Amino acid sequence: MVPLSYYLVLSGILFACGVLGFLIKRNIITIFMSIELMLNGVNLSFVAFAAHWHALAGQIFVFFVMVVAAAESAVGLAIIIAVYRTRETLNVDQVNLLKL
Amino acid sequence: MSIHLIMFIAFGVVCVAGAINLLAQSHPINSALSLIAVMGALAGEFLLLGAEFVAAVQVIVYAGAIMVLFVFVIMLLNAGAEERTQGSRVAIILGVPGMILGSVLLAWVVLKHSGTQAVAVGALPGPPSTIGQLLFHQFLLPFEITSVLILIAIMGAVVLASKPEAVQKRKEH
């Protein structure tokens, strides 16, 4: 038996690591992976609350989060490829203009 | 100390270690592999919570499909180690203590001011049949809308990733 609060703390730590990665990383692909880490942390708290309140809707919501993450990564990685083609760099400090 | 708590701590340590390794590594491919480790350990946590189907989908969709896409792009673009810049140094100096402070504060509040009711193993069995019934009755409209979203995302990805010369050539014909 594990208290619900332990799951919430673990989910909070994962989310915090994701935010930290978003702030300190300079590679655009790693920043993108930090976003996935944040989504995973939120998923854990969804499932923990679903088990705690005996509501299966929480698990359904995890699927919608996964679908949105899949769509987001497909479009985002395509944008990264397009950015790399025009600028030949992945460093976000050098990608500060929308138009060349 | 029950076996459930021991397994929770084991998976949790793998999760947090993978997340910290993601931040510490400078090469994107190492970050991607540690993110896969985090997702696998999270699937274990889902199993502990009795969400078997979510755990399976986590491994197949997240650790399988999405991360393979990431690794493909890293290899396609031949991404090397990232270089530190002025901005990233400022972000580390301000961000690391801030996030540690925030996490400790959040953990303290959650542990101190929440009910300590324990979640039992398999307390909420989520078999695929029940989840499917819920998904196709109560959540049918959101489900259909996500299919449209996926279609738009596929088309957007194809348009964005196609070579500019190819688009130019298609216009001329």
mmCIF file of C-alpha atoms in Angstrom:
data_model
loop_
_atom_site.group_PDB
_atom_site.id
_atom_site.type_symbol
_atom_site.label_atom_id
_atom_site.label_comp_id
_atom_site.label_asym_id
_atom_site.label_seq_id
_atom_site.Cartn_x
_atom_site.Cartn_y
_atom_site.Cartn_z
ATOM 1 C CA MET A 1 0.000 0.000 0.000
ATOM 2 C CA VAL A 2 1.460 3.317 -1.108
ATOM 3 C CA PRO A 3 -0.081 6.656 -0.120
ATOM 4 C CA LEU A 4 -1.453 8.794 -2.947
ATOM 5 C CA SER A 5 0.818 11.661 -1.895
ATOM 6 C CA TYR A 6 3.946 9.641 -2.783
ATOM 7 C CA TYR A 7 2.715 9.287 -6.365
ATOM 8 C CA LEU A 8 1.963 13.002 -6.504
ATOM 9 C CA VAL A 9 5.448 13.870 -5.229
ATOM 10 C CA LEU A 10 7.065 11.610 -7.851
ATOM 11 C CA SER A 11 4.925 13.192 -10.551
ATOM 12 C CA GLY A 12 5.891 16.657 -9.297
ATOM 13 C CA ILE A 13 9.596 15.790 -9.370
ATOM 14 C CA LEU A 14 9.314 14.522 -12.973
ATOM 15 C CA PHE A 15 7.453 17.683 -14.001
ATOM 16 C CA ALA A 16 10.085 19.854 -12.306
ATOM 17 C CA CYS A 17 12.881 17.999 -14.139
ATOM 18 C CA GLY A 18 11.016 18.660 -17.400
ATOM 19 C CA VAL A 19 10.696 22.390 -16.666
ATOM 20 C CA LEU A 20 14.367 22.544 -15.692
ATOM 21 C CA GLY A 21 15.397 20.792 -18.914
ATOM 22 C CA PHE A 22 13.265 23.224 -20.899
ATOM 23 C CA LEU A 23 15.100 26.132 -19.255
ATOM 24 C CA ILE A 24 18.728 24.966 -19.291
ATOM 25 C CA LYS A 25 18.962 22.947 -22.497
ATOM 26 C CA ARG A 26 20.067 24.650 -25.706
ATOM 27 C CA ASN A 27 19.504 21.808 -28.160
ATOM 28 C CA ILE A 28 16.029 22.084 -29.674
ATOM 29 C CA ILE A 29 15.527 18.285 -29.712
ATOM 30 C CA THR A 30 16.407 17.943 -26.010
ATOM 31 C CA ILE A 31 13.999 20.786 -25.194
ATOM 32 C CA PHE A 32 11.344 18.796 -27.033
ATOM 33 C CA MET A 33 12.153 15.701 -24.968
ATOM 34 C CA SER A 34 11.772 17.770 -21.784
ATOM 35 C CA ILE A 35 8.200 18.555 -22.869
ATOM 36 C CA GLU A 36 7.534 14.811 -23.195
ATOM 37 C CA LEU A 37 8.943 14.344 -19.678
ATOM 38 C CA MET A 38 6.493 16.950 -18.338
ATOM 39 C CA LEU A 39 3.577 15.180 -20.073
ATOM 40 C CA ASN A 40 4.676 11.867 -18.513
ATOM 41 C CA GLY A 41 4.740 13.385 -15.039
ATOM 42 C CA VAL A 42 1.193 14.665 -15.521
ATOM 43 C CA ASN A 43 0.075 11.230 -16.791
ATOM 44 C CA LEU A 44 1.308 9.627 -13.566
ATOM 45 C CA SER A 45 -0.786 11.964 -11.432
ATOM 46 C CA PHE A 46 -3.832 11.283 -13.682
ATOM 47 C CA VAL A 47 -3.532 7.520 -13.151
ATOM 48 C CA ALA A 48 -2.861 7.924 -9.404
ATOM 49 C CA PHE A 49 -5.986 10.068 -8.985
ATOM 50 C CA ALA A 50 -8.014 7.612 -11.085
ATOM 51 C CA ALA A 51 -7.005 4.801 -8.729
ATOM 52 C CA HIS A 52 -7.637 6.927 -5.673
ATOM 53 C CA TRP A 53 -11.123 8.153 -6.631
ATOM 54 C CA HIS A 54 -12.121 4.904 -8.386
ATOM 55 C CA ALA A 55 -12.867 6.799 -11.594
ATOM 56 C CA LEU A 56 -11.719 5.167 -14.844
ATOM 57 C CA ALA A 57 -12.156 8.484 -16.693
ATOM 58 C CA GLY A 58 -8.705 9.454 -15.428
ATOM 59 C CA GLN A 59 -7.174 6.609 -17.427
ATOM 60 C CA ILE A 60 -9.133 7.650 -20.524
ATOM 61 C CA PHE A 61 -7.670 11.120 -20.184
ATOM 62 C CA VAL A 62 -4.165 9.642 -20.256
ATOM 63 C CA PHE A 63 -4.931 8.266 -23.724
ATOM 64 C CA PHE A 64 -5.954 11.696 -24.951
ATOM 65 C CA VAL A 65 -2.743 13.164 -23.525
ATOM 66 C CA MET A 66 -0.785 10.472 -25.403
ATOM 67 C CA VAL A 67 -2.596 11.223 -28.674
ATOM 68 C CA VAL A 68 -1.895 14.934 -28.339
ATOM 69 C CA ALA A 69 1.759 14.165 -27.501
ATOM 70 C CA ALA A 70 2.058 11.970 -30.601
ATOM 71 C CA ALA A 71 0.536 14.660 -32.848
ATOM 72 C CA GLU A 72 2.713 17.311 -31.228
ATOM 73 C CA SER A 73 5.923 15.326 -31.691
ATOM 74 C CA ALA A 74 5.102 14.550 -35.337
ATOM 75 C CA VAL A 75 4.526 18.222 -36.207
ATOM 76 C CA GLY A 76 7.304 19.483 -33.923
ATOM 77 C CA LEU A 77 9.956 17.183 -35.342
ATOM 78 C CA ALA A 78 8.900 18.188 -38.873
ATOM 79 C CA ILE A 79 9.363 21.837 -37.854
ATOM 80 C CA ILE A 80 12.798 20.973 -36.410
ATOM 81 C CA ILE A 81 13.788 19.391 -39.743
ATOM 82 C CA ALA A 82 12.571 22.474 -41.624
ATOM 83 C CA VAL A 83 14.484 24.783 -39.254
ATOM 84 C CA TYR A 84 17.657 22.722 -39.621
ATOM 85 C CA ARG A 85 17.364 22.848 -43.409
ATOM 86 C CA THR A 86 17.312 26.651 -43.507
ATOM 87 C CA ARG A 87 19.723 27.441 -40.636
ATOM 88 C CA GLU A 88 21.890 24.324 -40.299
ATOM 89 C CA THR A 89 21.919 24.590 -36.506
ATOM 90 C CA LEU A 90 19.915 23.091 -33.646
ATOM 91 C CA ASN A 91 20.963 25.681 -31.058
ATOM 92 C CA VAL A 92 17.927 27.710 -29.979
ATOM 93 C CA ASP A 93 20.082 30.776 -29.284
ATOM 94 C CA GLN A 94 20.747 31.038 -33.020
ATOM 95 C CA VAL A 95 17.116 30.485 -33.968
ATOM 96 C CA ASN A 96 15.650 33.765 -32.760
ATOM 97 C CA LEU A 97 13.905 34.933 -35.920
ATOM 98 C CA LEU A 98 10.867 33.338 -37.532
ATOM 99 C CA LYS A 99 11.925 34.483 -40.989
ATOM 100 C CA LEU A 100 15.414 34.498 -42.422
ATOM 101 C CA MET B 1 7.402 -2.166 4.484
ATOM 102 C CA SER B 2 5.228 -3.898 1.970
ATOM 103 C CA ILE B 3 6.400 -5.276 -1.357
ATOM 104 C CA HIS B 4 4.226 -2.659 -3.049
ATOM 105 C CA LEU B 5 6.119 0.198 -1.404
ATOM 106 C CA ILE B 6 9.478 -1.396 -2.225
ATOM 107 C CA MET B 7 8.524 -1.694 -5.908
ATOM 108 C CA PHE B 8 7.203 1.875 -5.926
ATOM 109 C CA ILE B 9 10.528 3.136 -4.562
ATOM 110 C CA ALA B 10 12.544 1.006 -7.027
ATOM 111 C CA PHE B 11 10.625 2.288 -10.067
ATOM 112 C CA GLY B 12 10.611 5.817 -8.672
ATOM 113 C CA VAL B 13 14.395 5.845 -8.245
ATOM 114 C CA VAL B 14 14.825 4.700 -11.877
ATOM 115 C CA CYS B 15 12.402 7.439 -12.996
ATOM 116 C CA VAL B 16 14.144 10.266 -11.148
ATOM 117 C CA ALA B 17 17.643 9.021 -12.034
ATOM 118 C CA GLY B 18 16.661 8.875 -15.717
ATOM 119 C CA ALA B 19 15.164 12.361 -15.590
ATOM 120 C CA ILE B 20 18.298 13.803 -13.964
ATOM 121 C CA ASN B 21 20.492 11.958 -16.477
ATOM 122 C CA LEU B 22 18.426 13.521 -19.272
ATOM 123 C CA LEU B 23 19.401 16.945 -17.928
ATOM 124 C CA ALA B 24 23.048 16.055 -17.276
ATOM 125 C CA GLN B 25 23.881 14.563 -20.689
ATOM 126 C CA SER B 26 25.016 16.928 -23.398
ATOM 127 C CA HIS B 27 24.474 14.566 -26.326
ATOM 128 C CA PRO B 28 20.823 14.286 -27.484
ATOM 129 C CA ILE B 29 20.991 10.538 -28.139
ATOM 130 C CA ASN B 30 21.973 9.886 -24.499
ATOM 131 C CA SER B 31 19.104 12.088 -23.357
ATOM 132 C CA ALA B 32 16.708 10.132 -25.587
ATOM 133 C CA LEU B 33 17.843 6.784 -24.149
ATOM 134 C CA SER B 34 17.445 7.992 -20.570
ATOM 135 C CA LEU B 35 13.959 9.274 -21.451
ATOM 136 C CA ILE B 36 13.104 5.750 -22.662
ATOM 137 C CA ALA B 37 14.276 4.425 -19.268
ATOM 138 C CA VAL B 38 12.003 6.952 -17.521
ATOM 139 C CA MET B 39 9.029 5.850 -19.635
ATOM 140 C CA GLY B 40 9.664 2.150 -18.953
ATOM 141 C CA ALA B 41 9.843 2.752 -15.203
ATOM 142 C CA LEU B 42 6.659 4.848 -15.395
ATOM 143 C CA ALA B 43 4.918 1.889 -17.058
ATOM 144 C CA GLY B 44 5.891 -0.098 -13.961
ATOM 145 C CA GLU B 45 4.300 2.560 -11.751
ATOM 146 C CA PHE B 46 1.114 2.335 -13.837
ATOM 147 C CA LEU B 47 1.081 -1.433 -13.289
ATOM 148 C CA LEU B 48 1.370 -0.879 -9.532
ATOM 149 C CA LEU B 49 -1.689 1.391 -9.747
ATOM 150 C CA GLY B 50 -3.672 -1.345 -11.486
ATOM 151 C CA ALA B 51 -3.738 0.383 -14.879
ATOM 152 C CA GLU B 52 -2.526 -2.501 -17.034
ATOM 153 C CA PHE B 53 -3.790 -1.191 -20.359
ATOM 154 C CA VAL B 54 -2.282 2.257 -19.791
ATOM 155 C CA ALA B 55 1.040 0.599 -18.940
ATOM 156 C CA ALA B 56 0.979 -1.416 -22.171
ATOM 157 C CA VAL B 57 0.087 1.655 -24.254
ATOM 158 C CA GLN B 58 2.807 3.645 -22.486
ATOM 159 C CA VAL B 59 5.435 1.129 -23.600
ATOM 160 C CA ILE B 60 4.076 0.672 -27.136
ATOM 161 C CA VAL B 61 3.185 4.263 -28.038
ATOM 162 C CA TYR B 62 5.519 6.376 -25.905
ATOM 163 C CA ALA B 63 8.660 4.286 -25.460
ATOM 164 C CA GLY B 64 8.133 2.616 -28.832
ATOM 165 C CA ALA B 65 6.683 4.920 -31.452
ATOM 166 C CA ILE B 66 7.349 8.446 -30.217
ATOM 167 C CA MET B 67 10.892 7.803 -29.032
ATOM 168 C CA VAL B 68 11.779 5.996 -32.268
ATOM 169 C CA LEU B 69 10.659 9.155 -34.084
ATOM 170 C CA PHE B 70 12.963 11.204 -31.847
ATOM 171 C CA VAL B 71 15.924 8.892 -32.416
ATOM 172 C CA PHE B 72 15.295 8.958 -36.183
ATOM 173 C CA VAL B 73 15.367 12.765 -36.225
ATOM 174 C CA ILE B 74 18.520 12.900 -34.055
ATOM 175 C CA MET B 75 20.271 10.547 -36.487
ATOM 176 C CA LEU B 76 18.868 12.277 -39.584
ATOM 177 C CA LEU B 77 20.128 15.678 -38.473
ATOM 178 C CA ASN B 78 23.401 14.214 -37.111
ATOM 179 C CA ALA B 79 22.933 16.202 -33.901
ATOM 180 C CA GLY B 80 26.159 16.593 -31.951
ATOM 181 C CA ALA B 81 26.866 17.648 -28.376
ATOM 182 C CA GLU B 82 25.336 21.002 -27.479
ATOM 183 C CA GLU B 83 27.573 23.922 -26.594
ATOM 184 C CA ARG B 84 27.059 26.002 -23.478
ATOM 185 C CA THR B 85 26.169 29.645 -24.041
ATOM 186 C CA GLN B 86 25.751 32.727 -21.850
ATOM 187 C CA GLY B 87 21.997 32.230 -21.681
ATOM 188 C CA SER B 88 22.235 28.588 -20.636
ATOM 189 C CA ARG B 89 24.691 29.450 -17.827
ATOM 190 C CA VAL B 90 22.271 32.053 -16.452
ATOM 191 C CA ALA B 91 19.455 29.498 -16.730
ATOM 192 C CA ILE B 92 21.462 26.914 -14.763
ATOM 193 C CA ILE B 93 22.428 29.392 -12.017
ATOM 194 C CA LEU B 94 18.854 30.631 -11.553
ATOM 195 C CA GLY B 95 16.911 27.549 -12.601
ATOM 196 C CA VAL B 96 18.494 24.693 -10.621
ATOM 197 C CA PRO B 97 18.094 26.216 -7.116
ATOM 198 C CA GLY B 98 14.654 27.529 -8.030
ATOM 199 C CA MET B 99 13.383 24.176 -9.225
ATOM 200 C CA ILE B 100 14.867 22.296 -6.249
ATOM 201 C CA LEU B 101 13.238 24.808 -3.876
ATOM 202 C CA GLY B 102 9.923 24.487 -5.724
ATOM 203 C CA SER B 103 9.997 20.659 -5.690
ATOM 204 C CA VAL B 104 10.872 20.495 -1.975
ATOM 205 C CA LEU B 105 8.093 22.974 -1.157
ATOM 206 C CA LEU B 106 5.569 21.032 -3.250
ATOM 207 C CA ALA B 107 6.627 17.703 -1.727
ATOM 208 C CA TRP B 108 6.348 19.138 1.783
ATOM 209 C CA VAL B 109 2.862 20.570 1.152
ATOM 210 C CA VAL B 110 1.580 17.381 -0.488
ATOM 211 C CA LEU B 111 2.989 15.068 2.192
ATOM 212 C CA LYS B 112 1.876 17.303 5.057
ATOM 213 C CA HIS B 113 -1.588 18.387 4.005
ATOM 214 C CA SER B 114 -3.101 15.493 2.105
ATOM 215 C CA GLY B 115 -4.922 12.415 3.246
ATOM 216 C CA THR B 116 -2.582 9.473 3.619
ATOM 217 C CA GLN B 117 -5.035 6.908 2.311
ATOM 218 C CA ALA B 118 -3.056 4.219 0.583
ATOM 219 C CA VAL B 119 -3.705 3.039 -2.958
ATOM 220 C CA ALA B 120 -3.895 -0.741 -3.063
ATOM 221 C CA VAL B 121 -2.440 -2.939 -5.784
ATOM 222 C CA GLY B 122 -5.102 -3.547 -8.388
ATOM 223 C CA ALA B 123 -7.557 -1.354 -6.465
ATOM 224 C CA LEU B 124 -9.046 -0.188 -9.738
ATOM 225 C CA PRO B 125 -8.825 -2.914 -12.360
ATOM 226 C CA GLY B 126 -8.813 -1.188 -15.726
ATOM 227 C CA PRO B 127 -9.298 -4.055 -18.190
ATOM 228 C CA PRO B 128 -9.303 -3.078 -21.870
ATOM 229 C CA SER B 129 -12.998 -4.048 -22.220
ATOM 230 C CA THR B 130 -14.149 -1.507 -19.598
ATOM 231 C CA ILE B 131 -11.875 1.182 -20.993
ATOM 232 C CA GLY B 132 -13.151 0.483 -24.519
ATOM 233 C CA GLN B 133 -16.757 0.755 -23.409
ATOM 234 C CA LEU B 134 -16.058 4.066 -21.691
ATOM 235 C CA LEU B 135 -14.101 5.353 -24.693
ATOM 236 C CA PHE B 136 -16.787 4.477 -27.258
ATOM 237 C CA HIS B 137 -19.824 5.578 -25.227
ATOM 238 C CA GLN B 138 -19.122 8.390 -22.837
ATOM 239 C CA PHE B 139 -16.065 9.791 -24.627
ATOM 240 C CA LEU B 140 -17.066 9.111 -28.247
ATOM 241 C CA LEU B 141 -16.991 12.755 -29.387
ATOM 242 C CA PRO B 142 -13.500 13.516 -27.978
ATOM 243 C CA PHE B 143 -12.295 10.242 -29.498
ATOM 244 C CA GLU B 144 -13.551 11.234 -32.964
ATOM 245 C CA ILE B 145 -12.070 14.706 -32.614
ATOM 246 C CA THR B 146 -8.643 13.216 -31.812
ATOM 247 C CA SER B 147 -8.804 11.217 -35.043
ATOM 248 C CA VAL B 148 -9.240 14.478 -36.966
ATOM 249 C CA LEU B 149 -6.350 15.970 -34.958
ATOM 250 C CA ILE B 150 -4.082 13.069 -35.886
ATOM 251 C CA LEU B 151 -5.022 13.417 -39.569
ATOM 252 C CA ILE B 152 -4.195 17.137 -39.506
ATOM 253 C CA ALA B 153 -0.908 16.409 -37.718
ATOM 254 C CA ILE B 154 0.099 13.846 -40.350
ATOM 255 C CA MET B 155 -0.641 16.244 -43.207
ATOM 256 C CA GLY B 156 1.161 19.074 -41.417
ATOM 257 C CA ALA B 157 4.221 16.918 -40.824
ATOM 258 C CA VAL B 158 4.361 15.858 -44.483
ATOM 259 C CA VAL B 159 4.024 19.456 -45.718
ATOM 260 C CA LEU B 160 6.576 20.840 -43.237
ATOM 261 C CA ALA B 161 9.197 18.152 -43.755
ATOM 262 C CA SER B 162 8.996 18.018 -47.561
ATOM 263 C CA LYS B 163 11.850 19.658 -49.412
ATOM 264 C CA PRO B 164 11.190 23.212 -50.670
ATOM 265 C CA GLU B 165 12.452 22.294 -54.157
ATOM 266 C CA ALA B 166 9.921 19.469 -54.358
ATOM 267 C CA VAL B 167 7.081 21.893 -53.569
ATOM 268 C CA GLN B 168 8.446 24.328 -56.156
ATOM 269 C CA LYS B 169 8.572 21.575 -58.801
ATOM 270 C CA ARG B 170 5.004 20.523 -58.059
ATOM 271 C CA LYS B 171 3.809 24.100 -58.564
ATOM 272 C CA GLU B 172 5.492 24.352 -61.973
ATOM 273 C CA HIS B 173 3.786 21.232 -63.314
#
